[in-house]
Amino acid sequence: MDLGFLFLDQSWSLMQLRSLLCASFAFLLLATTLVVVAVDNSTYYVPRDDILLNCGASGQASSFDGRSWTGDTGTRYAPSLNAGGFDALRLDPSVSTVPYSTARVFTSPFTYRFPLSAGRKFIRLHFYPSDYSNHAASDAFFSVTSGPYTLLHNFSAYLTADALNFAYLIREYSVNVSTGGLNLTFTPSTTHPNSYAFINGIEIVSIPDLFSSATPLLVDGDDGHIVYTIDPDQALETVYRLNVVGKQLPP
């Protein structure tokens, strides 16, 4: 499996990010280089941290792929959430009930706190843009931060899903955790009336250290081999996935 990544830097402006996205898109269309990540299939990787949080729900529930999700109500990740969340008023039949039928809605900044082991983690954020009680889907504009990194800024799941013709959205990031675990803060926009933040599901999974100096990324180009190393302080966003083996990849 080949992963394409976008670097995240907390100091970048929105204009710089837009320019980078345009350049990245052009690169994907025109570049002839190949990024290769070598994976040893002789042993199975078992993640030390594997969290599936079903936001707005309580107890355990299974998604269509058989994985077990834990409701965020009263968990150690958000002990102050002692009340249930909101149900989606309309759930597309093609969308999995877990984690998309319930959501946690925030009208002020809120932080989930995850105690984790050191190392790189995948963060996957699940969004199903729907009306939740009296909160209209089109009113949700918000930001999501993880420590110094802004994962989403002034984000509208409703507009994004509509533009892409998707029923739901998944955003995936790779962030290195050193000490103290990982925090995720959801902050409603202050520039849109009736704005709120919401989240349907959060996944946090440990991943092998593919980016250390011991296992660098190797790029084959016209000028020979170029080796890339990624600093532990750099965060990444997955922008595309390519299954080069052609087999079914389990969750």
PDB file of C-alpha atoms in Angstrom:
ATOM      1  CA  MET A   1       0.000   0.000   0.000  1.00  0.00           C
ATOM      2  CA  ASP A   2       1.324   3.385  -1.015  1.00  0.00           C
ATOM      3  CA  LEU A   3       0.344   6.397   1.074  1.00  0.00           C
ATOM      4  CA  GLY A   4       0.499   9.981  -0.152  1.00  0.00           C
ATOM      5  CA  PHE A   5       0.998  12.553   2.578  1.00  0.00           C
ATOM      6  CA  LEU A   6       0.658  16.300   2.989  1.00  0.00           C
ATOM      7  CA  PHE A   7       2.901  17.968   5.578  1.00  0.00           C
ATOM      8  CA  LEU A   8       1.172  20.058   8.252  1.00  0.00           C
ATOM      9  CA  ASP A   9       2.827  23.082   9.809  1.00  0.00           C
ATOM     10  CA  GLN A  10       1.089  25.150  12.460  1.00  0.00           C
ATOM     11  CA  SER A  11       2.637  28.371  11.139  1.00  0.00           C
ATOM     12  CA  TRP A  12       1.233  28.146   7.600  1.00  0.00           C
ATOM     13  CA  SER A  13      -1.452  30.573   6.482  1.00  0.00           C
ATOM     14  CA  LEU A  14      -4.609  29.484   4.684  1.00  0.00           C
ATOM     15  CA  MET A  15      -3.284  30.999   1.441  1.00  0.00           C
ATOM     16  CA  GLN A  16      -0.059  28.995   1.752  1.00  0.00           C
ATOM     17  CA  LEU A  17      -2.032  25.812   2.367  1.00  0.00           C
ATOM     18  CA  ARG A  18      -4.192  26.472  -0.693  1.00  0.00           C
ATOM     19  CA  SER A  19      -1.087  27.026  -2.797  1.00  0.00           C
ATOM     20  CA  LEU A  20       0.441  23.802  -1.480  1.00  0.00           C
ATOM     21  CA  LEU A  21      -2.737  21.853  -2.209  1.00  0.00           C
ATOM     22  CA  CYS A  22      -2.771  23.146  -5.784  1.00  0.00           C
ATOM     23  CA  ALA A  23       0.897  22.261  -6.191  1.00  0.00           C
ATOM     24  CA  SER A  24       0.342  18.822  -4.627  1.00  0.00           C
ATOM     25  CA  PHE A  25      -2.548  18.138  -7.004  1.00  0.00           C
ATOM     26  CA  ALA A  26      -0.437  19.148  -9.994  1.00  0.00           C
ATOM     27  CA  PHE A  27       2.378  16.939  -8.709  1.00  0.00           C
ATOM     28  CA  LEU A  28       0.055  13.941  -8.475  1.00  0.00           C
ATOM     29  CA  LEU A  29      -1.034  14.506 -12.087  1.00  0.00           C
ATOM     30  CA  LEU A  30       2.362  15.189 -13.649  1.00  0.00           C
ATOM     31  CA  ALA A  31       5.138  13.650 -11.570  1.00  0.00           C
ATOM     32  CA  THR A  32       6.834  10.474 -12.728  1.00  0.00           C
ATOM     33  CA  THR A  33       8.445   9.565  -9.418  1.00  0.00           C
ATOM     34  CA  LEU A  34       7.293   6.688  -7.267  1.00  0.00           C
ATOM     35  CA  VAL A  35       7.224   6.737  -3.476  1.00  0.00           C
ATOM     36  CA  VAL A  36       7.865   3.251  -2.100  1.00  0.00           C
ATOM     37  CA  VAL A  37       7.186   2.184   1.477  1.00  0.00           C
ATOM     38  CA  ALA A  38       8.564  -1.273   2.164  1.00  0.00           C
ATOM     39  CA  VAL A  39       6.524  -3.409   4.558  1.00  0.00           C
ATOM     40  CA  ASP A  40       7.590  -6.751   5.982  1.00  0.00           C
ATOM     41  CA  ASN A  41       4.639  -9.136   5.607  1.00  0.00           C
ATOM     42  CA  SER A  42       6.358 -11.964   7.497  1.00  0.00           C
ATOM     43  CA  THR A  43       4.805 -10.831  10.780  1.00  0.00           C
ATOM     44  CA  TYR A  44       1.579  -9.059  11.648  1.00  0.00           C
ATOM     45  CA  TYR A  45       1.809  -5.667  13.289  1.00  0.00           C
ATOM     46  CA  VAL A  46      -0.228  -5.381  16.497  1.00  0.00           C
ATOM     47  CA  PRO A  47      -0.898  -1.737  17.447  1.00  0.00           C
ATOM     48  CA  ARG A  48      -0.185  -0.884  21.056  1.00  0.00           C
ATOM     49  CA  ASP A  49      -2.897   1.792  21.011  1.00  0.00           C
ATOM     50  CA  ASP A  50      -6.138   1.012  19.179  1.00  0.00           C
ATOM     51  CA  ILE A  51      -9.021   3.315  20.105  1.00  0.00           C
ATOM     52  CA  LEU A  52     -12.407   3.363  18.356  1.00  0.00           C
ATOM     53  CA  LEU A  53     -14.588   6.071  19.889  1.00  0.00           C
ATOM     54  CA  ASN A  54     -18.264   6.207  18.933  1.00  0.00           C
ATOM     55  CA  CYS A  55     -19.058   9.839  19.647  1.00  0.00           C
ATOM     56  CA  GLY A  56     -22.446  10.745  21.059  1.00  0.00           C
ATOM     57  CA  ALA A  57     -23.121   7.159  22.148  1.00  0.00           C
ATOM     58  CA  SER A  58     -22.636   4.993  25.232  1.00  0.00           C
ATOM     59  CA  GLY A  59     -21.611   1.370  25.697  1.00  0.00           C
ATOM     60  CA  GLN A  60     -20.212  -0.926  23.017  1.00  0.00           C
ATOM     61  CA  ALA A  61     -21.415  -1.263  19.427  1.00  0.00           C
ATOM     62  CA  SER A  62     -20.082  -2.970  16.310  1.00  0.00           C
ATOM     63  CA  SER A  63     -19.653  -1.406  12.886  1.00  0.00           C
ATOM     64  CA  PHE A  64     -20.450  -3.238   9.649  1.00  0.00           C
ATOM     65  CA  ASP A  65     -16.845  -4.519   9.441  1.00  0.00           C
ATOM     66  CA  GLY A  66     -17.125  -6.208  12.836  1.00  0.00           C
ATOM     67  CA  ARG A  67     -14.962  -3.800  14.825  1.00  0.00           C
ATOM     68  CA  SER A  68     -16.114  -2.858  18.319  1.00  0.00           C
ATOM     69  CA  TRP A  69     -16.548   0.861  19.093  1.00  0.00           C
ATOM     70  CA  THR A  70     -16.825   2.423  22.553  1.00  0.00           C
ATOM     71  CA  GLY A  71     -19.273   5.241  23.214  1.00  0.00           C
ATOM     72  CA  ASP A  72     -17.617   8.447  24.418  1.00  0.00           C
ATOM     73  CA  THR A  73     -20.205   9.149  27.128  1.00  0.00           C
ATOM     74  CA  GLY A  74     -18.434   9.122  30.497  1.00  0.00           C
ATOM     75  CA  THR A  75     -15.189   7.593  29.160  1.00  0.00           C
ATOM     76  CA  ARG A  76     -11.751   8.471  30.518  1.00  0.00           C
ATOM     77  CA  TYR A  77     -11.079  10.343  27.271  1.00  0.00           C
ATOM     78  CA  ALA A  78     -13.907  12.773  28.057  1.00  0.00           C
ATOM     79  CA  PRO A  79     -15.078  12.236  31.666  1.00  0.00           C
ATOM     80  CA  SER A  80     -17.134  15.436  31.643  1.00  0.00           C
ATOM     81  CA  LEU A  81     -19.429  14.028  28.933  1.00  0.00           C
ATOM     82  CA  ASN A  82     -22.062  12.435  31.128  1.00  0.00           C
ATOM     83  CA  ALA A  83     -25.000  13.015  28.797  1.00  0.00           C
ATOM     84  CA  GLY A  84     -25.781  11.434  25.462  1.00  0.00           C
ATOM     85  CA  GLY A  85     -25.116  13.074  22.123  1.00  0.00           C
ATOM     86  CA  PHE A  86     -27.408  13.676  19.182  1.00  0.00           C
ATOM     87  CA  ASP A  87     -28.913  11.273  16.670  1.00  0.00           C
ATOM     88  CA  ALA A  88     -28.672  12.000  12.955  1.00  0.00           C
ATOM     89  CA  LEU A  89     -32.162  13.018  11.837  1.00  0.00           C
ATOM     90  CA  ARG A  90     -31.668  11.320   8.464  1.00  0.00           C
ATOM     91  CA  LEU A  91     -29.185   8.462   7.954  1.00  0.00           C
ATOM     92  CA  ASP A  92     -28.353   7.482   4.375  1.00  0.00           C
ATOM     93  CA  PRO A  93     -29.060   3.733   3.909  1.00  0.00           C
ATOM     94  CA  SER A  94     -25.554   3.297   2.462  1.00  0.00           C
ATOM     95  CA  VAL A  95     -23.916   4.636   5.639  1.00  0.00           C
ATOM     96  CA  SER A  96     -22.914   2.438   8.573  1.00  0.00           C
ATOM     97  CA  THR A  97     -24.970   2.999  11.721  1.00  0.00           C
ATOM     98  CA  VAL A  98     -21.748   2.903  13.786  1.00  0.00           C
ATOM     99  CA  PRO A  99     -20.248   5.451  14.131  1.00  0.00           C
ATOM    100  CA  TYR A 100     -22.382   7.707  11.896  1.00  0.00           C
ATOM    101  CA  SER A 101     -25.859   7.555  13.455  1.00  0.00           C
ATOM    102  CA  THR A 102     -24.798   9.541  16.541  1.00  0.00           C
ATOM    103  CA  ALA A 103     -22.682  12.646  16.969  1.00  0.00           C
ATOM    104  CA  ARG A 104     -21.159  14.738  19.715  1.00  0.00           C
ATOM    105  CA  VAL A 105     -22.028  18.413  19.192  1.00  0.00           C
ATOM    106  CA  PHE A 106     -20.021  21.298  20.694  1.00  0.00           C
ATOM    107  CA  THR A 107     -21.141  24.914  20.850  1.00  0.00           C
ATOM    108  CA  SER A 108     -17.917  25.901  22.650  1.00  0.00           C
ATOM    109  CA  PRO A 109     -14.348  24.512  22.532  1.00  0.00           C
ATOM    110  CA  PHE A 110     -14.010  20.962  23.850  1.00  0.00           C
ATOM    111  CA  THR A 111     -10.962  18.710  24.216  1.00  0.00           C
ATOM    112  CA  TYR A 112     -10.682  14.920  24.168  1.00  0.00           C
ATOM    113  CA  ARG A 113      -7.596  13.716  26.051  1.00  0.00           C
ATOM    114  CA  PHE A 114      -6.024  10.400  25.058  1.00  0.00           C
ATOM    115  CA  PRO A 115      -3.244   8.855  27.211  1.00  0.00           C
ATOM    116  CA  LEU A 116      -1.068   7.032  24.676  1.00  0.00           C
ATOM    117  CA  SER A 117       2.285   5.327  24.364  1.00  0.00           C
ATOM    118  CA  ALA A 118       5.073   7.142  22.524  1.00  0.00           C
ATOM    119  CA  GLY A 119       5.320   6.838  18.755  1.00  0.00           C
ATOM    120  CA  ARG A 120       3.425   7.701  15.599  1.00  0.00           C
ATOM    121  CA  LYS A 121      -0.354   7.367  15.517  1.00  0.00           C
ATOM    122  CA  PHE A 122      -3.003   7.482  12.855  1.00  0.00           C
ATOM    123  CA  ILE A 123      -5.809   9.875  13.776  1.00  0.00           C
ATOM    124  CA  ARG A 124      -8.989   9.257  11.785  1.00  0.00           C
ATOM    125  CA  LEU A 125     -11.900  11.664  12.156  1.00  0.00           C
ATOM    126  CA  HIS A 126     -15.336  10.544  10.935  1.00  0.00           C
ATOM    127  CA  PHE A 127     -18.010  13.060   9.902  1.00  0.00           C
ATOM    128  CA  TYR A 128     -21.592  12.526   8.742  1.00  0.00           C
ATOM    129  CA  PRO A 129     -23.087  15.950   7.857  1.00  0.00           C
ATOM    130  CA  SER A 130     -26.687  15.842   9.039  1.00  0.00           C
ATOM    131  CA  ASP A 131     -29.142  17.898  11.045  1.00  0.00           C
ATOM    132  CA  TYR A 132     -28.699  17.031  14.727  1.00  0.00           C
ATOM    133  CA  SER A 133     -31.755  18.144  16.715  1.00  0.00           C
ATOM    134  CA  ASN A 134     -31.974  21.926  16.176  1.00  0.00           C
ATOM    135  CA  HIS A 135     -28.422  22.110  14.760  1.00  0.00           C
ATOM    136  CA  ALA A 136     -28.572  22.432  10.978  1.00  0.00           C
ATOM    137  CA  ALA A 137     -25.892  20.616   8.984  1.00  0.00           C
ATOM    138  CA  SER A 138     -25.051  23.783   7.053  1.00  0.00           C
ATOM    139  CA  ASP A 139     -24.276  25.699  10.276  1.00  0.00           C
ATOM    140  CA  ALA A 140     -21.327  23.492  11.317  1.00  0.00           C
ATOM    141  CA  PHE A 141     -18.082  25.409  10.758  1.00  0.00           C
ATOM    142  CA  PHE A 142     -15.220  24.518  13.075  1.00  0.00           C
ATOM    143  CA  SER A 143     -11.530  23.784  13.579  1.00  0.00           C
ATOM    144  CA  VAL A 144      -9.782  20.722  14.979  1.00  0.00           C
ATOM    145  CA  THR A 145      -6.344  20.969  16.591  1.00  0.00           C
ATOM    146  CA  SER A 146      -3.939  18.418  18.033  1.00  0.00           C
ATOM    147  CA  GLY A 147      -1.357  20.169  20.199  1.00  0.00           C
ATOM    148  CA  PRO A 148       0.402  22.729  17.964  1.00  0.00           C
ATOM    149  CA  TYR A 149      -1.084  21.320  14.744  1.00  0.00           C
ATOM    150  CA  THR A 150      -4.250  22.526  13.051  1.00  0.00           C
ATOM    151  CA  LEU A 151      -5.806  19.484  11.396  1.00  0.00           C
ATOM    152  CA  LEU A 152      -8.898  21.297  10.107  1.00  0.00           C
ATOM    153  CA  HIS A 153      -9.556  25.032   9.941  1.00  0.00           C
ATOM    154  CA  ASN A 154     -12.968  26.651   9.396  1.00  0.00           C
ATOM    155  CA  PHE A 155     -14.109  23.260   8.138  1.00  0.00           C
ATOM    156  CA  SER A 156     -17.599  22.525   6.823  1.00  0.00           C
ATOM    157  CA  ALA A 157     -18.352  18.819   6.487  1.00  0.00           C
ATOM    158  CA  TYR A 158     -21.644  19.733   4.801  1.00  0.00           C
ATOM    159  CA  LEU A 159     -20.051  21.785   2.009  1.00  0.00           C
ATOM    160  CA  THR A 160     -17.119  19.374   1.588  1.00  0.00           C
ATOM    161  CA  ALA A 161     -19.321  16.279   1.311  1.00  0.00           C
ATOM    162  CA  ASP A 162     -21.659  18.083  -1.087  1.00  0.00           C
ATOM    163  CA  ALA A 163     -18.752  19.169  -3.335  1.00  0.00           C
ATOM    164  CA  LEU A 164     -17.306  15.627  -3.398  1.00  0.00           C
ATOM    165  CA  ASN A 165     -20.726  13.930  -3.605  1.00  0.00           C
ATOM    166  CA  PHE A 166     -19.879  11.845  -0.526  1.00  0.00           C
ATOM    167  CA  ALA A 167     -22.371  10.743   2.109  1.00  0.00           C
ATOM    168  CA  TYR A 168     -19.740  10.870   4.853  1.00  0.00           C
ATOM    169  CA  LEU A 169     -16.124  11.980   5.275  1.00  0.00           C
ATOM    170  CA  ILE A 170     -12.997  10.499   6.834  1.00  0.00           C
ATOM    171  CA  ARG A 171      -9.922  12.627   7.453  1.00  0.00           C
ATOM    172  CA  GLU A 172      -6.691  10.814   8.367  1.00  0.00           C
ATOM    173  CA  TYR A 173      -3.504  12.210   9.907  1.00  0.00           C
ATOM    174  CA  SER A 174      -0.194  10.884  11.201  1.00  0.00           C
ATOM    175  CA  VAL A 175       1.074  12.586  14.366  1.00  0.00           C
ATOM    176  CA  ASN A 176       4.043  11.613  16.504  1.00  0.00           C
ATOM    177  CA  VAL A 177       3.355  11.329  20.240  1.00  0.00           C
ATOM    178  CA  SER A 178       6.315  11.820  22.560  1.00  0.00           C
ATOM    179  CA  THR A 179       5.025  12.224  26.115  1.00  0.00           C
ATOM    180  CA  GLY A 180       1.761  13.126  27.792  1.00  0.00           C
ATOM    181  CA  GLY A 181      -0.543  11.540  25.224  1.00  0.00           C
ATOM    182  CA  LEU A 182      -2.595  13.350  22.613  1.00  0.00           C
ATOM    183  CA  ASN A 183      -5.320  15.987  22.813  1.00  0.00           C
ATOM    184  CA  LEU A 184      -7.941  16.756  20.171  1.00  0.00           C
ATOM    185  CA  THR A 185      -9.751  20.077  20.484  1.00  0.00           C
ATOM    186  CA  PHE A 186     -12.918  20.943  18.552  1.00  0.00           C
ATOM    187  CA  THR A 187     -13.604  24.683  18.277  1.00  0.00           C
ATOM    188  CA  PRO A 188     -16.695  26.198  16.606  1.00  0.00           C
ATOM    189  CA  SER A 189     -16.050  29.084  14.213  1.00  0.00           C
ATOM    190  CA  THR A 190     -16.609  32.585  15.542  1.00  0.00           C
ATOM    191  CA  THR A 191     -17.269  34.053  12.086  1.00  0.00           C
ATOM    192  CA  HIS A 192     -20.420  32.075  11.219  1.00  0.00           C
ATOM    193  CA  PRO A 193     -23.763  32.555  12.991  1.00  0.00           C
ATOM    194  CA  ASN A 194     -25.158  29.535  14.874  1.00  0.00           C
ATOM    195  CA  SER A 195     -21.882  27.721  14.276  1.00  0.00           C
ATOM    196  CA  TYR A 196     -21.036  24.507  16.106  1.00  0.00           C
ATOM    197  CA  ALA A 197     -18.528  21.655  15.937  1.00  0.00           C
ATOM    198  CA  PHE A 198     -19.380  17.980  15.723  1.00  0.00           C
ATOM    199  CA  ILE A 199     -17.727  14.573  15.416  1.00  0.00           C
ATOM    200  CA  ASN A 200     -19.187  11.114  14.809  1.00  0.00           C
ATOM    201  CA  GLY A 201     -16.184   8.890  15.378  1.00  0.00           C
ATOM    202  CA  ILE A 202     -12.521   9.082  16.359  1.00  0.00           C
ATOM    203  CA  GLU A 203      -9.926   6.397  15.668  1.00  0.00           C
ATOM    204  CA  ILE A 204      -6.423   6.504  17.121  1.00  0.00           C
ATOM    205  CA  VAL A 205      -4.143   3.636  16.094  1.00  0.00           C
ATOM    206  CA  SER A 206      -0.409   3.102  16.609  1.00  0.00           C
ATOM    207  CA  ILE A 207       1.499   2.575  13.363  1.00  0.00           C
ATOM    208  CA  PRO A 208       4.946   1.143  12.571  1.00  0.00           C
ATOM    209  CA  ASP A 209       7.745   3.700  12.455  1.00  0.00           C
ATOM    210  CA  LEU A 210       7.942   3.943   8.657  1.00  0.00           C
ATOM    211  CA  PHE A 211       9.478   7.406   8.763  1.00  0.00           C
ATOM    212  CA  SER A 212      12.559   7.049  10.955  1.00  0.00           C
ATOM    213  CA  SER A 213      16.072   7.451   9.595  1.00  0.00           C
ATOM    214  CA  ALA A 214      16.411   3.660   9.779  1.00  0.00           C
ATOM    215  CA  THR A 215      13.578   3.154   7.275  1.00  0.00           C
ATOM    216  CA  PRO A 216      13.496   6.271   5.074  1.00  0.00           C
ATOM    217  CA  LEU A 217      11.182   6.880   2.152  1.00  0.00           C
ATOM    218  CA  LEU A 218      12.882   6.008  -1.127  1.00  0.00           C
ATOM    219  CA  VAL A 219      11.979   7.924  -4.266  1.00  0.00           C
ATOM    220  CA  ASP A 220      12.995   6.626  -7.696  1.00  0.00           C
ATOM    221  CA  GLY A 221      13.289   9.525 -10.138  1.00  0.00           C
ATOM    222  CA  ASP A 222      14.999  10.375 -13.385  1.00  0.00           C
ATOM    223  CA  ASP A 223      18.084  11.486 -11.467  1.00  0.00           C
ATOM    224  CA  GLY A 224      18.421   8.328  -9.401  1.00  0.00           C
ATOM    225  CA  HIS A 225      17.465   7.554  -5.806  1.00  0.00           C
ATOM    226  CA  ILE A 226      16.507  10.269  -3.331  1.00  0.00           C
ATOM    227  CA  VAL A 227      16.086   9.409   0.349  1.00  0.00           C
ATOM    228  CA  TYR A 228      13.594  11.344   2.456  1.00  0.00           C
ATOM    229  CA  THR A 229      13.541  11.323   6.234  1.00  0.00           C
ATOM    230  CA  ILE A 230      10.675  12.821   8.209  1.00  0.00           C
ATOM    231  CA  ASP A 231      11.308  14.599  11.485  1.00  0.00           C
ATOM    232  CA  PRO A 232       9.275  13.297  14.467  1.00  0.00           C
ATOM    233  CA  ASP A 233       7.883  16.807  14.962  1.00  0.00           C
ATOM    234  CA  GLN A 234       6.321  16.814  11.503  1.00  0.00           C
ATOM    235  CA  ALA A 235       2.639  15.914  11.162  1.00  0.00           C
ATOM    236  CA  LEU A 236       1.194  14.444   7.971  1.00  0.00           C
ATOM    237  CA  GLU A 237      -2.201  14.213   6.315  1.00  0.00           C
ATOM    238  CA  THR A 238      -3.130  11.317   4.039  1.00  0.00           C
ATOM    239  CA  VAL A 239      -4.290  12.730   0.696  1.00  0.00           C
ATOM    240  CA  TYR A 240      -4.701   9.474  -1.249  1.00  0.00           C
ATOM    241  CA  ARG A 241      -4.391   5.700  -0.886  1.00  0.00           C
ATOM    242  CA  LEU A 242      -3.303   3.263  -3.588  1.00  0.00           C
ATOM    243  CA  ASN A 243      -3.691  -0.485  -3.074  1.00  0.00           C
ATOM    244  CA  VAL A 244      -0.799  -1.775  -5.175  1.00  0.00           C
ATOM    245  CA  VAL A 245      -1.323  -5.430  -4.236  1.00  0.00           C
ATOM    246  CA  GLY A 246      -4.876  -5.564  -5.529  1.00  0.00           C
ATOM    247  CA  LYS A 247      -6.149  -7.610  -2.562  1.00  0.00           C
ATOM    248  CA  GLN A 248      -8.794  -6.726  -0.022  1.00  0.00           C
ATOM    249  CA  LEU A 249      -7.287  -4.704   2.849  1.00  0.00           C
ATOM    250  CA  PRO A 250      -9.036  -5.278   6.201  1.00  0.00           C
ATOM    251  CA  PRO A 251      -9.699  -2.298   8.506  1.00  0.00           C
TER     252      PRO A 251
END
